[in-house]
C-alpha cells in the first residue's frame, strides 16, 4: 500500500510539473481538472499521457484515456490502481 501511495503522489507531482512547464501554471491544485480548469487541449493530454507512460513504465489503456478529460488530477493518479 505504501508503494502505491508513493507512486500516486509521484504521478500527481509529474502532472503538476507538466502543467507548470508547458502551461505556465504557478499553483496546481490536484482537485482541479486538466481540461476545464487548466485548459489542456487534446494534444496536451496526449503529450502528458506519453510522458507518464514512459516515466512510470506502464501503458494507459485506450478506454482509460477519456478520464483525462473528465477527472481531477488526483483521480487520474488514483484510477491507475482501481
mmCIF file of N, CA, C and O in Angstrom:
data_model
loop_
_atom_site.group_PDB
_atom_site.id
_atom_site.type_symbol
_atom_site.label_atom_id
_atom_site.label_comp_id
_atom_site.label_asym_id
_atom_site.label_seq_id
_atom_site.Cartn_x
_atom_site.Cartn_y
_atom_site.Cartn_z
ATOM 1 N N UNK A 1 0.827 -1.188 0.000
ATOM 2 C CA UNK A 1 0.000 0.000 0.000
ATOM 3 C C UNK A 1 0.869 1.248 0.000
ATOM 4 O O UNK A 1 0.588 2.203 -0.688
ATOM 5 N N UNK A 2 1.958 1.234 0.749
ATOM 6 C CA UNK A 2 2.856 2.388 0.823
ATOM 7 C C UNK A 2 3.462 2.695 -0.551
ATOM 8 O O UNK A 2 3.563 3.848 -0.949
ATOM 9 N N UNK A 3 3.834 1.649 -1.301
ATOM 10 C CA UNK A 3 4.413 1.849 -2.629
ATOM 11 C C UNK A 3 3.386 2.494 -3.553
ATOM 12 O O UNK A 3 3.700 3.429 -4.291
ATOM 13 N N UNK A 4 2.131 2.029 -3.509
ATOM 14 C CA UNK A 4 1.100 2.611 -4.353
ATOM 15 C C UNK A 4 0.858 4.070 -3.991
ATOM 16 O O UNK A 4 0.687 4.912 -4.855
ATOM 17 N N UNK A 5 0.842 4.387 -2.693
ATOM 18 C CA UNK A 5 0.664 5.775 -2.266
ATOM 19 C C UNK A 5 1.786 6.650 -2.799
ATOM 20 O O UNK A 5 1.546 7.753 -3.267
ATOM 21 N N UNK A 6 3.014 6.150 -2.718
ATOM 22 C CA UNK A 6 4.157 6.911 -3.230
ATOM 23 C C UNK A 6 4.058 7.114 -4.735
ATOM 24 O O UNK A 6 4.339 8.199 -5.237
ATOM 25 N N UNK A 7 3.661 6.077 -5.458
ATOM 26 C CA UNK A 7 3.539 6.180 -6.907
ATOM 27 C C UNK A 7 2.422 7.146 -7.283
ATOM 28 O O UNK A 7 2.583 7.955 -8.198
ATOM 29 N N UNK A 8 1.297 7.090 -6.579
ATOM 30 C CA UNK A 8 0.209 8.030 -6.848
ATOM 31 C C UNK A 8 0.682 9.467 -6.658
ATOM 32 O O UNK A 8 0.388 10.329 -7.488
ATOM 33 N N UNK A 9 1.428 9.702 -5.599
ATOM 34 C CA UNK A 9 1.936 11.050 -5.345
ATOM 35 C C UNK A 9 2.939 11.465 -6.425
ATOM 36 O O UNK A 9 2.960 12.618 -6.853
ATOM 37 N N UNK A 10 3.757 10.522 -6.881
ATOM 38 C CA UNK A 10 4.707 10.818 -7.961
ATOM 39 C C UNK A 10 3.979 11.187 -9.249
ATOM 40 O O UNK A 10 4.405 12.085 -9.976
ATOM 41 N N UNK A 11 2.867 10.503 -9.535
ATOM 42 C CA UNK A 11 2.088 10.802 -10.734
ATOM 43 C C UNK A 11 1.461 12.191 -10.617
ATOM 44 O O UNK A 11 1.503 12.985 -11.558
ATOM 45 N N UNK A 12 0.893 12.502 -9.459
ATOM 46 C CA UNK A 12 0.332 13.835 -9.231
ATOM 47 C C UNK A 12 1.422 14.889 -9.411
ATOM 48 O O UNK A 12 1.213 15.912 -10.079
ATOM 49 N N UNK A 13 2.592 14.642 -8.858
ATOM 50 C CA UNK A 13 3.708 15.584 -8.997
ATOM 51 C C UNK A 13 4.134 15.739 -10.454
ATOM 52 O O UNK A 13 4.459 16.835 -10.899
ATOM 53 N N UNK A 14 4.136 14.626 -11.183
ATOM 54 C CA UNK A 14 4.534 14.662 -12.602
ATOM 55 C C UNK A 14 3.558 15.507 -13.409
ATOM 56 O O UNK A 14 3.940 16.293 -14.271
ATOM 57 N N UNK A 15 2.254 15.326 -13.146
ATOM 58 C CA UNK A 15 1.238 16.119 -13.836
ATOM 59 C C UNK A 15 1.413 17.596 -13.481
ATOM 60 O O UNK A 15 1.320 18.470 -14.340
ATOM 61 N N UNK A 16 1.681 17.873 -12.215
ATOM 62 C CA UNK A 16 1.891 19.255 -11.777
ATOM 63 C C UNK A 16 3.095 19.878 -12.481
ATOM 64 O O UNK A 16 3.037 21.029 -12.932
ATOM 65 N N UNK A 17 4.180 19.133 -12.578
ATOM 66 C CA UNK A 17 5.373 19.631 -13.269
ATOM 67 C C UNK A 17 5.068 19.936 -14.734
ATOM 68 O O UNK A 17 5.530 20.942 -15.278
ATOM 69 N N UNK A 18 4.301 19.059 -15.350
ATOM 70 C CA UNK A 18 3.914 19.260 -16.754
ATOM 71 C C UNK A 18 3.117 20.559 -16.908
ATOM 72 O O UNK A 18 3.395 21.357 -17.809
ATOM 73 N N UNK A 19 2.139 20.770 -16.034
ATOM 74 C CA UNK A 19 1.320 21.984 -16.111
ATOM 75 C C UNK A 19 2.162 23.239 -15.890
ATOM 76 O O UNK A 19 1.966 24.247 -16.562
ATOM 77 N N UNK A 20 3.095 23.170 -14.969
ATOM 78 C CA UNK A 20 3.950 24.327 -14.695
ATOM 79 C C UNK A 20 4.872 24.616 -15.869
ATOM 80 O O UNK A 20 5.071 25.762 -16.252
ATOM 81 N N UNK A 21 5.414 23.559 -16.465
ATOM 82 C CA UNK A 21 6.370 23.717 -17.566
ATOM 83 C C UNK A 21 5.687 24.122 -18.871
ATOM 84 O O UNK A 21 6.119 25.060 -19.544
ATOM 85 N N UNK A 22 4.620 23.425 -19.254
ATOM 86 C CA UNK A 22 4.020 23.628 -20.572
ATOM 87 C C UNK A 22 2.866 24.628 -20.586
ATOM 88 O O UNK A 22 2.544 25.178 -21.633
ATOM 89 N N UNK A 23 2.234 24.846 -19.437
ATOM 90 C CA UNK A 23 1.080 25.749 -19.386
ATOM 91 C C UNK A 23 1.307 26.936 -18.448
ATOM 92 O O UNK A 23 0.402 27.728 -18.233
ATOM 93 N N UNK A 24 2.488 27.019 -17.891
ATOM 94 C CA UNK A 24 2.893 28.143 -17.042
ATOM 95 C C UNK A 24 1.931 28.367 -15.865
ATOM 96 O O UNK A 24 1.656 29.497 -15.481
ATOM 97 N N UNK A 25 1.442 27.258 -15.300
ATOM 98 C CA UNK A 25 0.563 27.313 -14.133
ATOM 99 C C UNK A 25 1.468 27.395 -12.903
ATOM 100 O O UNK A 25 2.308 26.529 -12.690
ATOM 101 N N UNK A 26 1.293 28.401 -12.096
ATOM 102 C CA UNK A 26 2.147 28.564 -10.915
ATOM 103 C C UNK A 26 1.739 27.657 -9.771
ATOM 104 O O UNK A 26 2.571 26.996 -9.166
ATOM 105 N N UNK A 27 0.461 27.648 -9.444
ATOM 106 C CA UNK A 27 -0.051 26.824 -8.347
ATOM 107 C C UNK A 27 -1.008 25.793 -8.916
ATOM 108 O O UNK A 27 -2.039 26.149 -9.480
ATOM 109 N N UNK A 28 -0.677 24.522 -8.763
ATOM 110 C CA UNK A 28 -1.509 23.447 -9.281
ATOM 111 C C UNK A 28 -2.289 22.837 -8.129
ATOM 112 O O UNK A 28 -1.729 22.486 -7.096
ATOM 113 N N UNK A 29 -3.596 22.711 -8.324
ATOM 114 C CA UNK A 29 -4.488 22.111 -7.345
ATOM 115 C C UNK A 29 -4.891 20.735 -7.855
ATOM 116 O O UNK A 29 -5.521 20.622 -8.918
ATOM 117 N N UNK A 30 -4.537 19.692 -7.127
ATOM 118 C CA UNK A 30 -4.813 18.330 -7.586
ATOM 119 C C UNK A 30 -6.301 18.002 -7.614
ATOM 120 O O UNK A 30 -6.700 16.959 -8.117
ATOM 121 N N UNK A 31 -7.130 18.892 -7.110
ATOM 122 C CA UNK A 31 -8.581 18.682 -7.125
ATOM 123 C C UNK A 31 -9.239 19.344 -8.332
ATOM 124 O O UNK A 31 -10.459 19.329 -8.445
ATOM 125 N N UNK A 32 -8.439 19.891 -9.235
ATOM 126 C CA UNK A 32 -8.966 20.525 -10.445
ATOM 127 C C UNK A 32 -8.743 19.621 -11.653
ATOM 128 O O UNK A 32 -7.912 18.722 -11.631
ATOM 129 N N UNK A 33 -9.499 19.912 -12.707
ATOM 130 C CA UNK A 33 -9.445 19.107 -13.929
ATOM 131 C C UNK A 33 -8.478 19.715 -14.948
ATOM 132 O O UNK A 33 -8.361 20.934 -15.052
ATOM 133 N N UNK A 34 -7.811 18.840 -15.690
ATOM 134 C CA UNK A 34 -6.844 19.292 -16.686
ATOM 135 C C UNK A 34 -7.501 20.137 -17.767
ATOM 136 O O UNK A 34 -6.977 21.183 -18.145
ATOM 137 N N UNK A 35 -8.629 19.691 -18.286
ATOM 138 C CA UNK A 35 -9.245 20.382 -19.420
ATOM 139 C C UNK A 35 -10.043 21.601 -18.980
ATOM 140 O O UNK A 35 -9.799 22.706 -19.463
ATOM 141 N N UNK A 36 -10.970 21.417 -18.081
ATOM 142 C CA UNK A 36 -11.869 22.512 -17.695
ATOM 143 C C UNK A 36 -11.168 23.598 -16.887
ATOM 144 O O UNK A 36 -11.420 24.780 -17.087
ATOM 145 N N UNK A 37 -10.316 23.202 -15.962
ATOM 146 C CA UNK A 37 -9.700 24.175 -15.060
ATOM 147 C C UNK A 37 -8.367 24.727 -15.555
ATOM 148 O O UNK A 37 -8.029 25.873 -15.280
ATOM 149 N N UNK A 38 -7.600 23.899 -16.284
ATOM 150 C CA UNK A 38 -6.273 24.345 -16.717
ATOM 151 C C UNK A 38 -6.154 24.532 -18.228
ATOM 152 O O UNK A 38 -5.106 24.910 -18.727
ATOM 153 N N UNK A 39 -7.219 24.238 -18.970
ATOM 154 C CA UNK A 39 -7.229 24.494 -20.401
ATOM 155 C C UNK A 39 -6.337 23.595 -21.235
ATOM 156 O O UNK A 39 -5.934 23.966 -22.331
ATOM 157 N N UNK A 40 -6.049 22.394 -20.745
ATOM 158 C CA UNK A 40 -5.217 21.466 -21.509
ATOM 159 C C UNK A 40 -6.068 20.893 -22.649
ATOM 160 O O UNK A 40 -7.161 20.376 -22.421
ATOM 161 N N UNK A 41 -5.564 21.010 -23.875
ATOM 162 C CA UNK A 41 -6.309 20.502 -25.029
ATOM 163 C C UNK A 41 -5.946 19.037 -25.294
ATOM 164 O O UNK A 41 -5.123 18.452 -24.586
ATOM 165 N N UNK A 42 -6.557 18.459 -26.324
ATOM 166 C CA UNK A 42 -6.355 17.028 -26.596
ATOM 167 C C UNK A 42 -4.901 16.701 -26.925
ATOM 168 O O UNK A 42 -4.391 15.660 -26.512
ATOM 169 N N UNK A 43 -4.218 17.576 -27.627
ATOM 170 C CA UNK A 43 -2.800 17.341 -27.923
ATOM 171 C C UNK A 43 -1.967 17.381 -26.645
ATOM 172 O O UNK A 43 -1.069 16.555 -26.443
ATOM 173 N N UNK A 44 -2.282 18.307 -25.764
ATOM 174 C CA UNK A 44 -1.599 18.389 -24.474
ATOM 175 C C UNK A 44 -1.831 17.157 -23.624
ATOM 176 O O UNK A 44 -0.922 16.663 -22.952
ATOM 177 N N UNK A 45 -3.055 16.634 -23.673
ATOM 178 C CA UNK A 45 -3.380 15.409 -22.927
ATOM 179 C C UNK A 45 -2.553 14.243 -23.459
ATOM 180 O O UNK A 45 -1.975 13.475 -22.695
ATOM 181 N N UNK A 46 -2.479 14.115 -24.783
ATOM 182 C CA UNK A 46 -1.699 13.023 -25.376
ATOM 183 C C UNK A 46 -0.226 13.129 -24.999
ATOM 184 O O UNK A 46 0.418 12.125 -24.688
ATOM 185 N N UNK A 47 0.310 14.335 -25.039
ATOM 186 C CA UNK A 47 1.715 14.537 -24.666
ATOM 187 C C UNK A 47 1.937 14.121 -23.208
ATOM 188 O O UNK A 47 2.909 13.436 -22.889
ATOM 189 N N UNK A 48 1.040 14.515 -22.336
ATOM 190 C CA UNK A 48 1.146 14.155 -20.925
ATOM 191 C C UNK A 48 1.062 12.645 -20.729
ATOM 192 O O UNK A 48 1.844 12.067 -19.971
ATOM 193 N N UNK A 49 0.143 12.003 -21.427
ATOM 194 C CA UNK A 49 -0.015 10.545 -21.314
ATOM 195 C C UNK A 49 1.281 9.839 -21.717
ATOM 196 O O UNK A 49 1.743 8.932 -21.022
ATOM 197 N N UNK A 50 1.869 10.255 -22.823
ATOM 198 C CA UNK A 50 3.128 9.645 -23.277
ATOM 199 C C UNK A 50 4.221 9.835 -22.226
ATOM 200 O O UNK A 50 4.959 8.895 -21.900
ATOM 201 N N UNK A 51 4.309 11.031 -21.661
ATOM 202 C CA UNK A 51 5.328 11.287 -20.642
ATOM 203 C C UNK A 51 5.118 10.397 -19.409
ATOM 204 O O UNK A 51 6.084 9.861 -18.863
ATOM 205 N N UNK A 52 3.876 10.254 -18.980
ATOM 206 C CA UNK A 52 3.583 9.415 -17.807
ATOM 207 C C UNK A 52 3.899 7.960 -18.108
ATOM 208 O O UNK A 52 4.527 7.269 -17.300
ATOM 209 N N UNK A 53 3.462 7.477 -19.279
ATOM 210 C CA UNK A 53 3.733 6.083 -19.647
ATOM 211 C C UNK A 53 5.229 5.800 -19.701
ATOM 212 O O UNK A 53 5.688 4.760 -19.201
ATOM 213 N N UNK A 54 5.991 6.697 -20.262
ATOM 214 C CA UNK A 54 7.439 6.491 -20.364
ATOM 215 C C UNK A 54 8.112 6.563 -18.999
ATOM 216 O O UNK A 54 8.967 5.732 -18.683
ATOM 217 N N UNK A 55 7.729 7.530 -18.189
ATOM 218 C CA UNK A 55 8.378 7.699 -16.897
ATOM 219 C C UNK A 55 8.065 6.570 -15.928
ATOM 220 O O UNK A 55 8.929 6.116 -15.186
ATOM 221 N N UNK A 56 6.815 6.096 -15.937
ATOM 222 C CA UNK A 56 6.405 5.088 -14.953
ATOM 223 C C UNK A 56 6.329 3.686 -15.532
ATOM 224 O O UNK A 56 5.945 2.750 -14.841
ATOM 225 N N UNK A 57 6.704 3.521 -16.791
ATOM 226 C CA UNK A 57 6.812 2.215 -17.448
ATOM 227 C C UNK A 57 5.524 1.405 -17.373
ATOM 228 O O UNK A 57 5.527 0.231 -17.006
ATOM 229 N N UNK A 58 4.395 2.052 -17.708
ATOM 230 C CA UNK A 58 3.146 1.319 -17.861
ATOM 231 C C UNK A 58 2.336 1.959 -18.974
ATOM 232 O O UNK A 58 2.563 3.114 -19.332
ATOM 233 N N UNK A 59 1.430 1.185 -19.524
ATOM 234 C CA UNK A 59 0.567 1.676 -20.593
ATOM 235 C C UNK A 59 -0.793 2.028 -20.011
ATOM 236 O O UNK A 59 -1.328 1.295 -19.193
ATOM 237 N N UNK A 60 -1.321 3.137 -20.447
ATOM 238 C CA UNK A 60 -2.665 3.530 -20.057
ATOM 239 C C UNK A 60 -3.592 3.010 -21.159
ATOM 240 O O UNK A 60 -3.458 3.403 -22.324
ATOM 241 N N UNK A 61 -4.523 2.093 -20.810
ATOM 242 C CA UNK A 61 -5.411 1.524 -21.829
ATOM 243 C C UNK A 61 -6.259 2.611 -22.503
ATOM 244 O O UNK A 61 -6.620 3.613 -21.881
ATOM 245 N N UNK A 62 -6.587 2.392 -23.767
ATOM 246 C CA UNK A 62 -7.364 3.368 -24.529
ATOM 247 C C UNK A 62 -8.659 3.749 -23.838
ATOM 248 O O UNK A 62 -9.052 4.914 -23.842
ATOM 249 N N UNK A 63 -9.336 2.774 -23.222
ATOM 250 C CA UNK A 63 -10.609 3.063 -22.568
ATOM 251 C C UNK A 63 -10.450 3.968 -21.342
ATOM 252 O O UNK A 63 -11.407 4.558 -20.871
ATOM 253 N N UNK A 64 -9.230 4.099 -20.837
ATOM 254 C CA UNK A 64 -8.960 4.972 -19.696
ATOM 255 C C UNK A 64 -8.662 6.415 -20.122
ATOM 256 O O UNK A 64 -8.691 7.325 -19.294
ATOM 257 N N UNK A 65 -8.396 6.622 -21.395
ATOM 258 C CA UNK A 65 -7.982 7.941 -21.869
ATOM 259 C C UNK A 65 -9.059 9.002 -21.668
ATOM 260 O O UNK A 65 -8.747 10.164 -21.429
ATOM 261 N N UNK A 66 -10.325 8.622 -21.740
ATOM 262 C CA UNK A 66 -11.411 9.588 -21.555
ATOM 263 C C UNK A 66 -11.364 10.210 -20.167
ATOM 264 O O UNK A 66 -11.786 11.344 -19.978
ATOM 265 N N UNK A 67 -10.818 9.493 -19.192
ATOM 266 C CA UNK A 67 -10.732 10.016 -17.834
ATOM 267 C C UNK A 67 -9.890 11.284 -17.764
ATOM 268 O O UNK A 67 -10.078 12.103 -16.884
ATOM 269 N N UNK A 68 -8.960 11.447 -18.693
ATOM 270 C CA UNK A 68 -8.120 12.637 -18.683
ATOM 271 C C UNK A 68 -8.934 13.897 -18.996
ATOM 272 O O UNK A 68 -8.520 14.994 -18.701
ATOM 273 N N UNK A 69 -10.101 13.721 -19.600
ATOM 274 C CA UNK A 69 -10.976 14.860 -19.896
ATOM 275 C C UNK A 69 -12.006 15.110 -18.801
ATOM 276 O O UNK A 69 -12.592 16.183 -18.753
ATOM 277 N N UNK A 70 -12.249 14.131 -17.953
ATOM 278 C CA UNK A 70 -13.370 14.224 -17.012
ATOM 279 C C UNK A 70 -12.988 14.015 -15.558
ATOM 280 O O UNK A 70 -13.870 13.928 -14.704
ATOM 281 N N UNK A 71 -11.718 13.916 -15.248
ATOM 282 C CA UNK A 71 -11.279 13.628 -13.888
ATOM 283 C C UNK A 71 -10.361 14.716 -13.361
ATOM 284 O O UNK A 71 -9.715 15.422 -14.126
ATOM 285 N N UNK A 72 -10.284 14.797 -12.036
ATOM 286 C CA UNK A 72 -9.310 15.692 -11.423
ATOM 287 C C UNK A 72 -7.931 15.050 -11.518
ATOM 288 O O UNK A 72 -7.803 13.855 -11.792
ATOM 289 N N UNK A 73 -6.909 15.827 -11.256
ATOM 290 C CA UNK A 73 -5.540 15.314 -11.291
ATOM 291 C C UNK A 73 -5.386 14.168 -10.296
ATOM 292 O O UNK A 73 -4.818 13.125 -10.617
ATOM 293 N N UNK A 74 -5.907 14.332 -9.102
ATOM 294 C CA UNK A 74 -5.813 13.285 -8.085
ATOM 295 C C UNK A 74 -6.542 12.015 -8.527
ATOM 296 O O UNK A 74 -6.019 10.914 -8.358
ATOM 297 N N UNK A 75 -7.718 12.149 -9.112
ATOM 298 C CA UNK A 75 -8.471 10.971 -9.582
ATOM 299 C C UNK A 75 -7.710 10.226 -10.672
ATOM 300 O O UNK A 75 -7.756 8.993 -10.732
ATOM 301 N N UNK A 76 -7.006 10.941 -11.512
ATOM 302 C CA UNK A 76 -6.214 10.283 -12.557
ATOM 303 C C UNK A 76 -5.123 9.412 -11.945
ATOM 304 O O UNK A 76 -4.884 8.297 -12.399
ATOM 305 N N UNK A 77 -4.459 9.916 -10.943
ATOM 306 C CA UNK A 77 -3.388 9.145 -10.287
ATOM 307 C C UNK A 77 -3.951 7.947 -9.553
ATOM 308 O O UNK A 77 -3.364 6.872 -9.571
ATOM 309 N N UNK A 78 -5.097 8.098 -8.931
ATOM 310 C CA UNK A 78 -5.711 7.017 -8.171
ATOM 311 C C UNK A 78 -6.272 5.951 -9.091
ATOM 312 O O UNK A 78 -6.175 4.763 -8.816
ATOM 313 N N UNK A 79 -6.833 6.347 -10.243
ATOM 314 C CA UNK A 79 -7.504 5.395 -11.138
ATOM 315 C C UNK A 79 -6.555 4.330 -11.662
ATOM 316 O O UNK A 79 -6.985 3.250 -12.039
ATOM 317 N N UNK A 80 -5.270 4.587 -11.667
ATOM 318 C CA UNK A 80 -4.290 3.588 -12.111
ATOM 319 C C UNK A 80 -4.351 2.336 -11.250
ATOM 320 O O UNK A 80 -4.006 1.247 -11.677
ATOM 321 N N UNK A 81 -4.835 2.457 -10.021
ATOM 322 C CA UNK A 81 -4.810 1.336 -9.080
ATOM 323 C C UNK A 81 -6.175 0.758 -8.787
ATOM 324 O O UNK A 81 -6.313 -0.087 -7.926
ATOM 325 N N UNK A 82 -7.213 1.190 -9.476
ATOM 326 C CA UNK A 82 -8.556 0.644 -9.244
ATOM 327 C C UNK A 82 -8.706 -0.693 -9.899
ATOM 328 O O UNK A 82 -8.115 -1.000 -10.881
#
